[in-house]
Amino acid sequence: MTYSTVSSSPARLTRIETVLDYIHCHLDEPLSVVSLAEKSCWSRWQLQRIFGEETGLTVAQYVRELRLSQAAENLVSTNQRHLDIALECGFDSEISFSRAFKQMFTCSPREYRNRGKRQGLRTPLQYREHAYTLPENAKSFMQIRIESKEAFALSGVFDWINGPFSAAPNFLERVPNLWRTLELPLECDASKTNPIGVINTHGHAQNPGQLQYWAGYQGLNLGDHASVQVPAQEYAVIPVQGKVSSLQTAVDWFIRHWLPESNYNGITGYELEMYSPQYDPYSPSSYMEFWLPIAPR
């Protein structure tokens, strides 16, 4: 995904918000780019270009993913018939719905319902206020994804840290230092191994007010290193573009703005930091994801 550094004017963002509000309220109705362009007072071409610059998505892709995500939610949380879900989410037949659903979720609606887990759900884009304070390359609009992850074991090293909301945060210094102490066995290909940070937010009597942070790898035998068992959880996935310092801004926005307006509650558990093998914490073009445990209200 390409991220633009074009400055966003308030009027430009307001027009996009108008389009987004209309989409969110009319997902079960026909939504053409032409009709949405009229709502924005832009031409069809201008809407497509500016919407893509500010969100990283095409209009058609966004509408399609929201409809299918709503369908997936209904499959998991209701007993509605597949046909009723298809019609409610803007599809004209169960066949077209099933085909589109499988393209997005790589399984049929029936298989998704039988699993009973929220995976790959896209939530409505939300404007991140005070866009002028966002990290370099960050989008003005953010989309949270809902995922489920099975229980897994992480091998690595850990330390106790003061998180971003403590009186004396030290995670920006201690976490990178912890990662530097972790070495992969010679037989492991670092370019193909995804590092994971695990934050245990459960309280600990011997370390009051601190969080246990693990730096490690899933499914690898790291010899004498310790390991932590992470239980199966459901997560809100927060995309973080840019330097690792951008993480605090993204999580703060999520907790203060997205979570209170969502249908989920944040819960105590194991938070995850998902990195690519070649992640560079000091590069403005880097990308990682923060997985925060949640539960439906």
PDB file of C-alpha atoms in Angstrom:
ATOM      1  CA  MET A   1       0.000   0.000   0.000  1.00  0.00           C
ATOM      2  CA  THR A   2       1.368   3.425  -0.941  1.00  0.00           C
ATOM      3  CA  TYR A   3       1.100   6.211   1.616  1.00  0.00           C
ATOM      4  CA  SER A   4       0.866   9.820   0.497  1.00  0.00           C
ATOM      5  CA  THR A   5       2.470  12.774   2.225  1.00  0.00           C
ATOM      6  CA  VAL A   6       0.102  15.293   0.612  1.00  0.00           C
ATOM      7  CA  SER A   7      -1.215  17.834   3.099  1.00  0.00           C
ATOM      8  CA  SER A   8      -4.938  17.507   3.806  1.00  0.00           C
ATOM      9  CA  SER A   9      -7.053  20.639   4.093  1.00  0.00           C
ATOM     10  CA  PRO A  10     -10.011  20.708   6.531  1.00  0.00           C
ATOM     11  CA  ALA A  11     -12.465  21.209   3.643  1.00  0.00           C
ATOM     12  CA  ARG A  12     -11.053  18.218   1.800  1.00  0.00           C
ATOM     13  CA  LEU A  13     -11.342  15.991   4.865  1.00  0.00           C
ATOM     14  CA  THR A  14     -14.879  17.225   5.579  1.00  0.00           C
ATOM     15  CA  ARG A  15     -15.966  16.214   2.085  1.00  0.00           C
ATOM     16  CA  ILE A  16     -14.566  12.726   2.567  1.00  0.00           C
ATOM     17  CA  GLU A  17     -16.309  12.465   5.937  1.00  0.00           C
ATOM     18  CA  THR A  18     -19.583  13.358   4.204  1.00  0.00           C
ATOM     19  CA  VAL A  19     -19.044  10.540   1.712  1.00  0.00           C
ATOM     20  CA  LEU A  20     -18.105   8.088   4.466  1.00  0.00           C
ATOM     21  CA  ASP A  21     -21.160   8.995   6.558  1.00  0.00           C
ATOM     22  CA  TYR A  22     -23.413   8.422   3.561  1.00  0.00           C
ATOM     23  CA  ILE A  23     -21.797   5.058   2.780  1.00  0.00           C
ATOM     24  CA  HIS A  24     -22.121   3.902   6.393  1.00  0.00           C
ATOM     25  CA  CYS A  25     -25.825   4.778   6.499  1.00  0.00           C
ATOM     26  CA  HIS A  26     -26.715   3.271   3.097  1.00  0.00           C
ATOM     27  CA  LEU A  27     -24.682   0.074   2.849  1.00  0.00           C
ATOM     28  CA  ASP A  28     -27.829  -1.923   2.024  1.00  0.00           C
ATOM     29  CA  GLU A  29     -28.606   0.324  -0.964  1.00  0.00           C
ATOM     30  CA  PRO A  30     -26.943   0.686  -4.391  1.00  0.00           C
ATOM     31  CA  LEU A  31     -23.863   2.915  -4.058  1.00  0.00           C
ATOM     32  CA  SER A  32     -22.230   4.107  -7.273  1.00  0.00           C
ATOM     33  CA  VAL A  33     -19.114   6.252  -7.503  1.00  0.00           C
ATOM     34  CA  VAL A  34     -21.130   8.749  -9.561  1.00  0.00           C
ATOM     35  CA  SER A  35     -23.770   9.207  -6.841  1.00  0.00           C
ATOM     36  CA  LEU A  36     -21.119   9.459  -4.119  1.00  0.00           C
ATOM     37  CA  ALA A  37     -19.210  12.042  -6.170  1.00  0.00           C
ATOM     38  CA  GLU A  38     -22.344  14.185  -6.203  1.00  0.00           C
ATOM     39  CA  LYS A  39     -22.447  14.029  -2.398  1.00  0.00           C
ATOM     40  CA  SER A  40     -18.834  15.192  -2.245  1.00  0.00           C
ATOM     41  CA  CYS A  41     -19.196  17.993  -4.827  1.00  0.00           C
ATOM     42  CA  TRP A  42     -16.215  16.518  -6.692  1.00  0.00           C
ATOM     43  CA  SER A  43     -16.150  14.850 -10.063  1.00  0.00           C
ATOM     44  CA  ARG A  44     -15.994  11.055 -10.158  1.00  0.00           C
ATOM     45  CA  TRP A  45     -12.299  11.188 -11.031  1.00  0.00           C
ATOM     46  CA  GLN A  46     -11.519  13.711  -8.257  1.00  0.00           C
ATOM     47  CA  LEU A  47     -13.343  11.627  -5.623  1.00  0.00           C
ATOM     48  CA  GLN A  48     -11.502   8.473  -6.640  1.00  0.00           C
ATOM     49  CA  ARG A  49      -8.117  10.176  -6.523  1.00  0.00           C
ATOM     50  CA  ILE A  50      -8.581  12.051  -3.245  1.00  0.00           C
ATOM     51  CA  PHE A  51     -10.335   9.162  -1.496  1.00  0.00           C
ATOM     52  CA  GLY A  52      -7.416   6.922  -2.405  1.00  0.00           C
ATOM     53  CA  GLU A  53      -4.831   9.469  -1.218  1.00  0.00           C
ATOM     54  CA  GLU A  54      -6.500   9.908   2.167  1.00  0.00           C
ATOM     55  CA  THR A  55      -7.537   6.307   2.880  1.00  0.00           C
ATOM     56  CA  GLY A  56      -5.338   4.015   0.757  1.00  0.00           C
ATOM     57  CA  LEU A  57      -8.501   2.355  -0.627  1.00  0.00           C
ATOM     58  CA  THR A  58     -10.682   2.718  -3.698  1.00  0.00           C
ATOM     59  CA  VAL A  59     -14.316   3.669  -3.108  1.00  0.00           C
ATOM     60  CA  ALA A  60     -15.590   0.388  -4.568  1.00  0.00           C
ATOM     61  CA  GLN A  61     -13.115  -1.670  -2.522  1.00  0.00           C
ATOM     62  CA  TYR A  62     -14.132   0.107   0.682  1.00  0.00           C
ATOM     63  CA  VAL A  63     -17.871  -0.400   0.129  1.00  0.00           C
ATOM     64  CA  ARG A  64     -17.381  -4.047  -0.784  1.00  0.00           C
ATOM     65  CA  GLU A  65     -15.209  -4.816   2.254  1.00  0.00           C
ATOM     66  CA  LEU A  66     -17.641  -3.118   4.647  1.00  0.00           C
ATOM     67  CA  ARG A  67     -20.610  -5.026   3.257  1.00  0.00           C
ATOM     68  CA  LEU A  68     -18.819  -8.352   3.472  1.00  0.00           C
ATOM     69  CA  SER A  69     -17.539  -7.555   6.976  1.00  0.00           C
ATOM     70  CA  GLN A  70     -21.093  -6.832   8.121  1.00  0.00           C
ATOM     71  CA  ALA A  71     -22.161 -10.114   6.555  1.00  0.00           C
ATOM     72  CA  ALA A  72     -19.369 -11.955   8.393  1.00  0.00           C
ATOM     73  CA  GLU A  73     -20.430 -10.375  11.684  1.00  0.00           C
ATOM     74  CA  ASN A  74     -24.040 -11.459  11.087  1.00  0.00           C
ATOM     75  CA  LEU A  75     -22.912 -15.014  10.317  1.00  0.00           C
ATOM     76  CA  VAL A  76     -21.101 -15.229  13.656  1.00  0.00           C
ATOM     77  CA  SER A  77     -23.552 -13.380  15.900  1.00  0.00           C
ATOM     78  CA  THR A  78     -27.015 -14.223  14.453  1.00  0.00           C
ATOM     79  CA  ASN A  79     -29.014 -17.159  13.086  1.00  0.00           C
ATOM     80  CA  GLN A  80     -30.082 -15.298   9.942  1.00  0.00           C
ATOM     81  CA  ARG A  81     -30.316 -17.250   6.708  1.00  0.00           C
ATOM     82  CA  HIS A  82     -27.488 -16.708   4.234  1.00  0.00           C
ATOM     83  CA  LEU A  83     -29.909 -15.279   1.678  1.00  0.00           C
ATOM     84  CA  ASP A  84     -31.303 -12.746   4.157  1.00  0.00           C
ATOM     85  CA  ILE A  85     -27.774 -11.679   5.098  1.00  0.00           C
ATOM     86  CA  ALA A  86     -26.862 -11.336   1.426  1.00  0.00           C
ATOM     87  CA  LEU A  87     -29.862  -9.119   0.645  1.00  0.00           C
ATOM     88  CA  GLU A  88     -29.394  -7.064   3.821  1.00  0.00           C
ATOM     89  CA  CYS A  89     -25.782  -6.367   2.875  1.00  0.00           C
ATOM     90  CA  GLY A  90     -26.554  -5.158  -0.636  1.00  0.00           C
ATOM     91  CA  PHE A  91     -26.138  -8.334  -2.734  1.00  0.00           C
ATOM     92  CA  ASP A  92     -28.807  -9.321  -5.237  1.00  0.00           C
ATOM     93  CA  SER A  93     -28.407 -13.091  -4.826  1.00  0.00           C
ATOM     94  CA  GLU A  94     -26.903 -15.695  -2.525  1.00  0.00           C
ATOM     95  CA  ILE A  95     -24.643 -16.865  -5.367  1.00  0.00           C
ATOM     96  CA  SER A  96     -23.034 -13.445  -5.917  1.00  0.00           C
ATOM     97  CA  PHE A  97     -22.725 -13.011  -2.158  1.00  0.00           C
ATOM     98  CA  SER A  98     -20.987 -16.370  -1.677  1.00  0.00           C
ATOM     99  CA  ARG A  99     -18.578 -15.694  -4.537  1.00  0.00           C
ATOM    100  CA  ALA A 100     -17.597 -12.266  -3.177  1.00  0.00           C
ATOM    101  CA  PHE A 101     -17.387 -13.590   0.391  1.00  0.00           C
ATOM    102  CA  LYS A 102     -14.974 -16.348  -0.586  1.00  0.00           C
ATOM    103  CA  GLN A 103     -12.763 -13.879  -2.460  1.00  0.00           C
ATOM    104  CA  MET A 104     -12.349 -11.767   0.687  1.00  0.00           C
ATOM    105  CA  PHE A 105     -12.280 -14.405   3.435  1.00  0.00           C
ATOM    106  CA  THR A 106     -10.954 -17.429   1.449  1.00  0.00           C
ATOM    107  CA  CYS A 107     -13.798 -19.595   2.750  1.00  0.00           C
ATOM    108  CA  SER A 108     -17.525 -19.953   2.167  1.00  0.00           C
ATOM    109  CA  PRO A 109     -20.125 -18.205   4.381  1.00  0.00           C
ATOM    110  CA  ARG A 110     -21.059 -21.628   5.770  1.00  0.00           C
ATOM    111  CA  GLU A 111     -17.465 -22.427   6.725  1.00  0.00           C
ATOM    112  CA  TYR A 112     -17.051 -18.993   8.315  1.00  0.00           C
ATOM    113  CA  ARG A 113     -20.198 -19.480  10.409  1.00  0.00           C
ATOM    114  CA  ASN A 114     -19.103 -22.947  11.511  1.00  0.00           C
ATOM    115  CA  ARG A 115     -15.754 -21.575  12.721  1.00  0.00           C
ATOM    116  CA  GLY A 116     -17.607 -19.032  14.866  1.00  0.00           C
ATOM    117  CA  LYS A 117     -14.666 -16.621  14.969  1.00  0.00           C
ATOM    118  CA  ARG A 118     -14.310 -13.056  13.767  1.00  0.00           C
ATOM    119  CA  GLN A 119     -11.455 -12.987  11.289  1.00  0.00           C
ATOM    120  CA  GLY A 120     -10.587 -10.368   8.694  1.00  0.00           C
ATOM    121  CA  LEU A 121     -13.441  -7.981   9.569  1.00  0.00           C
ATOM    122  CA  ARG A 122     -12.971  -4.393   8.398  1.00  0.00           C
ATOM    123  CA  THR A 123     -14.576  -1.623  10.440  1.00  0.00           C
ATOM    124  CA  PRO A 124     -15.658   1.815   9.146  1.00  0.00           C
ATOM    125  CA  LEU A 125     -12.892   4.310   8.496  1.00  0.00           C
ATOM    126  CA  GLN A 126     -12.627   7.035  11.110  1.00  0.00           C
ATOM    127  CA  TYR A 127     -11.000  10.428  10.858  1.00  0.00           C
ATOM    128  CA  ARG A 128      -7.997  10.907  13.101  1.00  0.00           C
ATOM    129  CA  GLU A 129      -8.434  14.388  14.560  1.00  0.00           C
ATOM    130  CA  HIS A 130      -5.588  16.891  14.497  1.00  0.00           C
ATOM    131  CA  ALA A 131      -4.124  15.337  11.355  1.00  0.00           C
ATOM    132  CA  TYR A 132      -1.317  17.892  11.415  1.00  0.00           C
ATOM    133  CA  THR A 133       0.158  16.123  14.465  1.00  0.00           C
ATOM    134  CA  LEU A 134       0.157  12.668  12.866  1.00  0.00           C
ATOM    135  CA  PRO A 135       3.445  10.887  12.244  1.00  0.00           C
ATOM    136  CA  GLU A 136       5.023  11.168   8.820  1.00  0.00           C
ATOM    137  CA  ASN A 137       3.233   9.072   6.147  1.00  0.00           C
ATOM    138  CA  ALA A 138       0.269   8.293   8.439  1.00  0.00           C
ATOM    139  CA  LYS A 139      -3.225   8.429   6.985  1.00  0.00           C
ATOM    140  CA  SER A 140      -5.803  10.964   8.171  1.00  0.00           C
ATOM    141  CA  PHE A 141      -8.366   8.148   8.207  1.00  0.00           C
ATOM    142  CA  MET A 142      -7.719   4.861   9.974  1.00  0.00           C
ATOM    143  CA  GLN A 143      -9.425   1.493   9.592  1.00  0.00           C
ATOM    144  CA  ILE A 144      -9.355  -1.048  12.405  1.00  0.00           C
ATOM    145  CA  ARG A 145      -9.482  -4.770  11.590  1.00  0.00           C
ATOM    146  CA  ILE A 146     -11.013  -7.458  13.828  1.00  0.00           C
ATOM    147  CA  GLU A 147      -9.144 -10.758  14.058  1.00  0.00           C
ATOM    148  CA  SER A 148      -9.081 -13.944  16.129  1.00  0.00           C
ATOM    149  CA  LYS A 149      -5.836 -15.771  16.865  1.00  0.00           C
ATOM    150  CA  GLU A 150      -5.406 -19.264  18.250  1.00  0.00           C
ATOM    151  CA  ALA A 151      -3.330 -19.897  21.373  1.00  0.00           C
ATOM    152  CA  PHE A 152       0.411 -20.008  20.713  1.00  0.00           C
ATOM    153  CA  ALA A 153       3.763 -20.222  22.469  1.00  0.00           C
ATOM    154  CA  LEU A 154       6.367 -17.477  22.081  1.00  0.00           C
ATOM    155  CA  SER A 155      10.052 -18.167  22.782  1.00  0.00           C
ATOM    156  CA  GLY A 156      12.269 -15.234  23.638  1.00  0.00           C
ATOM    157  CA  VAL A 157      13.298 -12.832  26.374  1.00  0.00           C
ATOM    158  CA  PHE A 158      11.291 -10.545  28.636  1.00  0.00           C
ATOM    159  CA  ASP A 159      11.630  -7.488  30.833  1.00  0.00           C
ATOM    160  CA  TRP A 160       9.399  -5.307  32.997  1.00  0.00           C
ATOM    161  CA  ILE A 161       8.542  -1.933  31.485  1.00  0.00           C
ATOM    162  CA  ASN A 162       6.632   1.221  32.293  1.00  0.00           C
ATOM    163  CA  GLY A 163       4.006   1.668  29.571  1.00  0.00           C
ATOM    164  CA  PRO A 164       2.967   4.870  27.753  1.00  0.00           C
ATOM    165  CA  PHE A 165       0.315   5.743  30.343  1.00  0.00           C
ATOM    166  CA  SER A 166       2.522   5.312  33.423  1.00  0.00           C
ATOM    167  CA  ALA A 167       3.953   8.197  35.438  1.00  0.00           C
ATOM    168  CA  ALA A 168       7.473   7.534  34.116  1.00  0.00           C
ATOM    169  CA  PRO A 169       7.294   5.747  30.737  1.00  0.00           C
ATOM    170  CA  ASN A 170      10.479   3.933  29.757  1.00  0.00           C
ATOM    171  CA  PHE A 171       9.266   1.525  27.065  1.00  0.00           C
ATOM    172  CA  LEU A 172      10.854   3.490  24.192  1.00  0.00           C
ATOM    173  CA  GLU A 173      14.284   2.757  25.682  1.00  0.00           C
ATOM    174  CA  ARG A 174      13.817  -0.663  27.293  1.00  0.00           C
ATOM    175  CA  VAL A 175      11.945  -2.426  24.499  1.00  0.00           C
ATOM    176  CA  PRO A 176      14.579  -1.777  21.756  1.00  0.00           C
ATOM    177  CA  ASN A 177      17.309  -2.814  24.199  1.00  0.00           C
ATOM    178  CA  LEU A 178      15.459  -6.063  24.863  1.00  0.00           C
ATOM    179  CA  TRP A 179      15.202  -6.854  21.162  1.00  0.00           C
ATOM    180  CA  ARG A 180      18.957  -6.312  20.779  1.00  0.00           C
ATOM    181  CA  THR A 181      19.640  -9.096  23.284  1.00  0.00           C
ATOM    182  CA  LEU A 182      17.609 -11.623  21.275  1.00  0.00           C
ATOM    183  CA  GLU A 183      19.575 -13.662  18.752  1.00  0.00           C
ATOM    184  CA  LEU A 184      18.184 -16.215  16.308  1.00  0.00           C
ATOM    185  CA  PRO A 185      19.861 -19.623  15.935  1.00  0.00           C
ATOM    186  CA  LEU A 186      22.228 -19.803  12.941  1.00  0.00           C
ATOM    187  CA  GLU A 187      19.917 -22.202  11.104  1.00  0.00           C
ATOM    188  CA  CYS A 188      17.031 -19.686  11.156  1.00  0.00           C
ATOM    189  CA  ASP A 189      16.546 -17.351   8.198  1.00  0.00           C
ATOM    190  CA  ALA A 190      15.922 -13.914   9.736  1.00  0.00           C
ATOM    191  CA  SER A 191      14.435 -12.644   6.452  1.00  0.00           C
ATOM    192  CA  LYS A 192      11.608 -15.166   6.750  1.00  0.00           C
ATOM    193  CA  THR A 193      10.946 -15.024  10.488  1.00  0.00           C
ATOM    194  CA  ASN A 194       8.327 -12.641  11.868  1.00  0.00           C
ATOM    195  CA  PRO A 195       9.208 -11.208  15.282  1.00  0.00           C
ATOM    196  CA  ILE A 196       6.360 -10.676  17.755  1.00  0.00           C
ATOM    197  CA  GLY A 197       6.227  -8.477  20.821  1.00  0.00           C
ATOM    198  CA  VAL A 198       3.872  -9.708  23.564  1.00  0.00           C
ATOM    199  CA  ILE A 199       2.709  -7.419  26.382  1.00  0.00           C
ATOM    200  CA  ASN A 200       1.190  -9.136  29.411  1.00  0.00           C
ATOM    201  CA  THR A 201      -1.162  -6.556  30.951  1.00  0.00           C
ATOM    202  CA  HIS A 202      -2.172  -8.714  33.912  1.00  0.00           C
ATOM    203  CA  GLY A 203      -1.065  -7.273  37.222  1.00  0.00           C
ATOM    204  CA  HIS A 204       1.954  -8.737  39.025  1.00  0.00           C
ATOM    205  CA  ALA A 205       2.437  -8.314  42.773  1.00  0.00           C
ATOM    206  CA  GLN A 206       6.246  -8.165  42.573  1.00  0.00           C
ATOM    207  CA  ASN A 207       6.190  -5.530  39.801  1.00  0.00           C
ATOM    208  CA  PRO A 208       3.250  -3.231  40.622  1.00  0.00           C
ATOM    209  CA  GLY A 209       2.305  -0.787  37.871  1.00  0.00           C
ATOM    210  CA  GLN A 210       4.599  -2.423  35.318  1.00  0.00           C
ATOM    211  CA  LEU A 211       3.952  -4.521  32.220  1.00  0.00           C
ATOM    212  CA  GLN A 212       5.741  -7.699  31.240  1.00  0.00           C
ATOM    213  CA  TYR A 213       7.118  -7.325  27.706  1.00  0.00           C
ATOM    214  CA  TRP A 214       8.273 -10.331  25.670  1.00  0.00           C
ATOM    215  CA  ALA A 215      10.406 -10.116  22.523  1.00  0.00           C
ATOM    216  CA  GLY A 216      10.458 -13.352  20.582  1.00  0.00           C
ATOM    217  CA  TYR A 217       9.268 -15.661  17.847  1.00  0.00           C
ATOM    218  CA  GLN A 218       6.336 -18.013  17.457  1.00  0.00           C
ATOM    219  CA  GLY A 219       7.037 -21.651  16.703  1.00  0.00           C
ATOM    220  CA  LEU A 220      10.828 -21.485  17.014  1.00  0.00           C
ATOM    221  CA  ASN A 221      13.064 -23.397  19.397  1.00  0.00           C
ATOM    222  CA  LEU A 222      15.436 -20.812  20.845  1.00  0.00           C
ATOM    223  CA  GLY A 223      17.362 -23.199  23.052  1.00  0.00           C
ATOM    224  CA  ASP A 224      17.665 -21.958  26.608  1.00  0.00           C
ATOM    225  CA  HIS A 225      15.304 -19.030  26.120  1.00  0.00           C
ATOM    226  CA  ALA A 226      12.130 -18.853  28.188  1.00  0.00           C
ATOM    227  CA  SER A 227       8.666 -18.993  26.666  1.00  0.00           C
ATOM    228  CA  VAL A 228       5.220 -17.579  27.324  1.00  0.00           C
ATOM    229  CA  GLN A 229       1.861 -19.142  26.487  1.00  0.00           C
ATOM    230  CA  VAL A 230      -0.542 -16.688  24.843  1.00  0.00           C
ATOM    231  CA  PRO A 231      -4.193 -17.857  25.003  1.00  0.00           C
ATOM    232  CA  ALA A 232      -6.667 -17.693  22.134  1.00  0.00           C
ATOM    233  CA  GLN A 233      -8.031 -14.163  21.914  1.00  0.00           C
ATOM    234  CA  GLU A 234     -10.033 -11.804  19.737  1.00  0.00           C
ATOM    235  CA  TYR A 235      -8.243  -8.603  18.752  1.00  0.00           C
ATOM    236  CA  ALA A 236      -8.687  -5.147  17.303  1.00  0.00           C
ATOM    237  CA  VAL A 237      -5.776  -4.656  14.897  1.00  0.00           C
ATOM    238  CA  ILE A 238      -4.319  -1.141  14.759  1.00  0.00           C
ATOM    239  CA  PRO A 239      -2.146  -0.352  11.707  1.00  0.00           C
ATOM    240  CA  VAL A 240       0.964   1.700  12.506  1.00  0.00           C
ATOM    241  CA  GLN A 241       2.824   3.382   9.657  1.00  0.00           C
ATOM    242  CA  GLY A 242       6.250   4.930  10.204  1.00  0.00           C
ATOM    243  CA  LYS A 243       8.759   4.927  13.032  1.00  0.00           C
ATOM    244  CA  VAL A 244       8.078   2.879  16.153  1.00  0.00           C
ATOM    245  CA  SER A 245       7.405   6.112  18.052  1.00  0.00           C
ATOM    246  CA  SER A 246       4.193   6.363  15.960  1.00  0.00           C
ATOM    247  CA  LEU A 247       2.794   3.449  17.952  1.00  0.00           C
ATOM    248  CA  GLN A 248       1.935   5.561  20.985  1.00  0.00           C
ATOM    249  CA  THR A 249      -0.021   8.084  18.879  1.00  0.00           C
ATOM    250  CA  ALA A 250      -1.993   5.338  17.126  1.00  0.00           C
ATOM    251  CA  VAL A 251      -2.860   3.434  20.320  1.00  0.00           C
ATOM    252  CA  ASP A 252      -3.818   6.645  22.125  1.00  0.00           C
ATOM    253  CA  TRP A 253      -6.236   7.541  19.300  1.00  0.00           C
ATOM    254  CA  PHE A 254      -7.659   4.015  19.369  1.00  0.00           C
ATOM    255  CA  ILE A 255      -8.316   4.044  23.118  1.00  0.00           C
ATOM    256  CA  ARG A 256      -9.682   7.576  23.310  1.00  0.00           C
ATOM    257  CA  HIS A 257     -11.737   7.703  20.108  1.00  0.00           C
ATOM    258  CA  TRP A 258     -12.313   4.397  18.331  1.00  0.00           C
ATOM    259  CA  LEU A 259     -12.969   2.047  21.234  1.00  0.00           C
ATOM    260  CA  PRO A 260     -15.654   4.123  23.065  1.00  0.00           C
ATOM    261  CA  GLU A 261     -17.672   4.440  19.834  1.00  0.00           C
ATOM    262  CA  SER A 262     -17.299   0.789  18.825  1.00  0.00           C
ATOM    263  CA  ASN A 263     -19.265  -2.331  19.743  1.00  0.00           C
ATOM    264  CA  TYR A 264     -16.303  -3.724  21.682  1.00  0.00           C
ATOM    265  CA  ASN A 265     -14.674  -3.407  25.091  1.00  0.00           C
ATOM    266  CA  GLY A 266     -10.951  -3.517  25.682  1.00  0.00           C
ATOM    267  CA  ILE A 267     -10.016  -6.357  28.043  1.00  0.00           C
ATOM    268  CA  THR A 268      -7.014  -7.338  30.140  1.00  0.00           C
ATOM    269  CA  GLY A 269      -4.915  -9.870  28.299  1.00  0.00           C
ATOM    270  CA  TYR A 270      -1.917 -10.227  26.014  1.00  0.00           C
ATOM    271  CA  GLU A 271      -1.336  -7.399  23.555  1.00  0.00           C
ATOM    272  CA  LEU A 272       0.670  -8.197  20.426  1.00  0.00           C
ATOM    273  CA  GLU A 273       3.093  -6.248  18.264  1.00  0.00           C
ATOM    274  CA  MET A 274       3.318  -7.883  14.835  1.00  0.00           C
ATOM    275  CA  TYR A 275       6.447  -6.998  12.849  1.00  0.00           C
ATOM    276  CA  SER A 276       7.684  -7.903   9.388  1.00  0.00           C
ATOM    277  CA  PRO A 277      11.046  -9.750   9.238  1.00  0.00           C
ATOM    278  CA  GLN A 278      12.887  -6.661   7.991  1.00  0.00           C
ATOM    279  CA  TYR A 279      11.115  -4.134  10.221  1.00  0.00           C
ATOM    280  CA  ASP A 280      13.152  -1.006  10.906  1.00  0.00           C
ATOM    281  CA  PRO A 281      11.889   0.896  13.988  1.00  0.00           C
ATOM    282  CA  TYR A 282      13.528   4.121  12.797  1.00  0.00           C
ATOM    283  CA  SER A 283      12.284   4.154   9.194  1.00  0.00           C
ATOM    284  CA  PRO A 284       9.341   6.418   8.255  1.00  0.00           C
ATOM    285  CA  SER A 285       8.240   3.831   5.675  1.00  0.00           C
ATOM    286  CA  SER A 286       8.036   0.910   8.112  1.00  0.00           C
ATOM    287  CA  TYR A 287       4.769  -0.845   8.920  1.00  0.00           C
ATOM    288  CA  MET A 288       3.678  -2.902  11.921  1.00  0.00           C
ATOM    289  CA  GLU A 289       0.409  -3.845  13.621  1.00  0.00           C
ATOM    290  CA  PHE A 290      -0.658  -3.578  17.249  1.00  0.00           C
ATOM    291  CA  TRP A 291      -3.188  -6.247  18.290  1.00  0.00           C
ATOM    292  CA  LEU A 292      -5.258  -5.237  21.322  1.00  0.00           C
ATOM    293  CA  PRO A 293      -7.520  -7.861  23.001  1.00  0.00           C
ATOM    294  CA  ILE A 294     -11.229  -7.030  22.887  1.00  0.00           C
ATOM    295  CA  ALA A 295     -14.625  -8.592  23.564  1.00  0.00           C
ATOM    296  CA  PRO A 296     -18.028  -7.753  22.017  1.00  0.00           C
ATOM    297  CA  ARG A 297     -20.303  -5.714  24.221  1.00  0.00           C
TER     298      ARG A 297
END
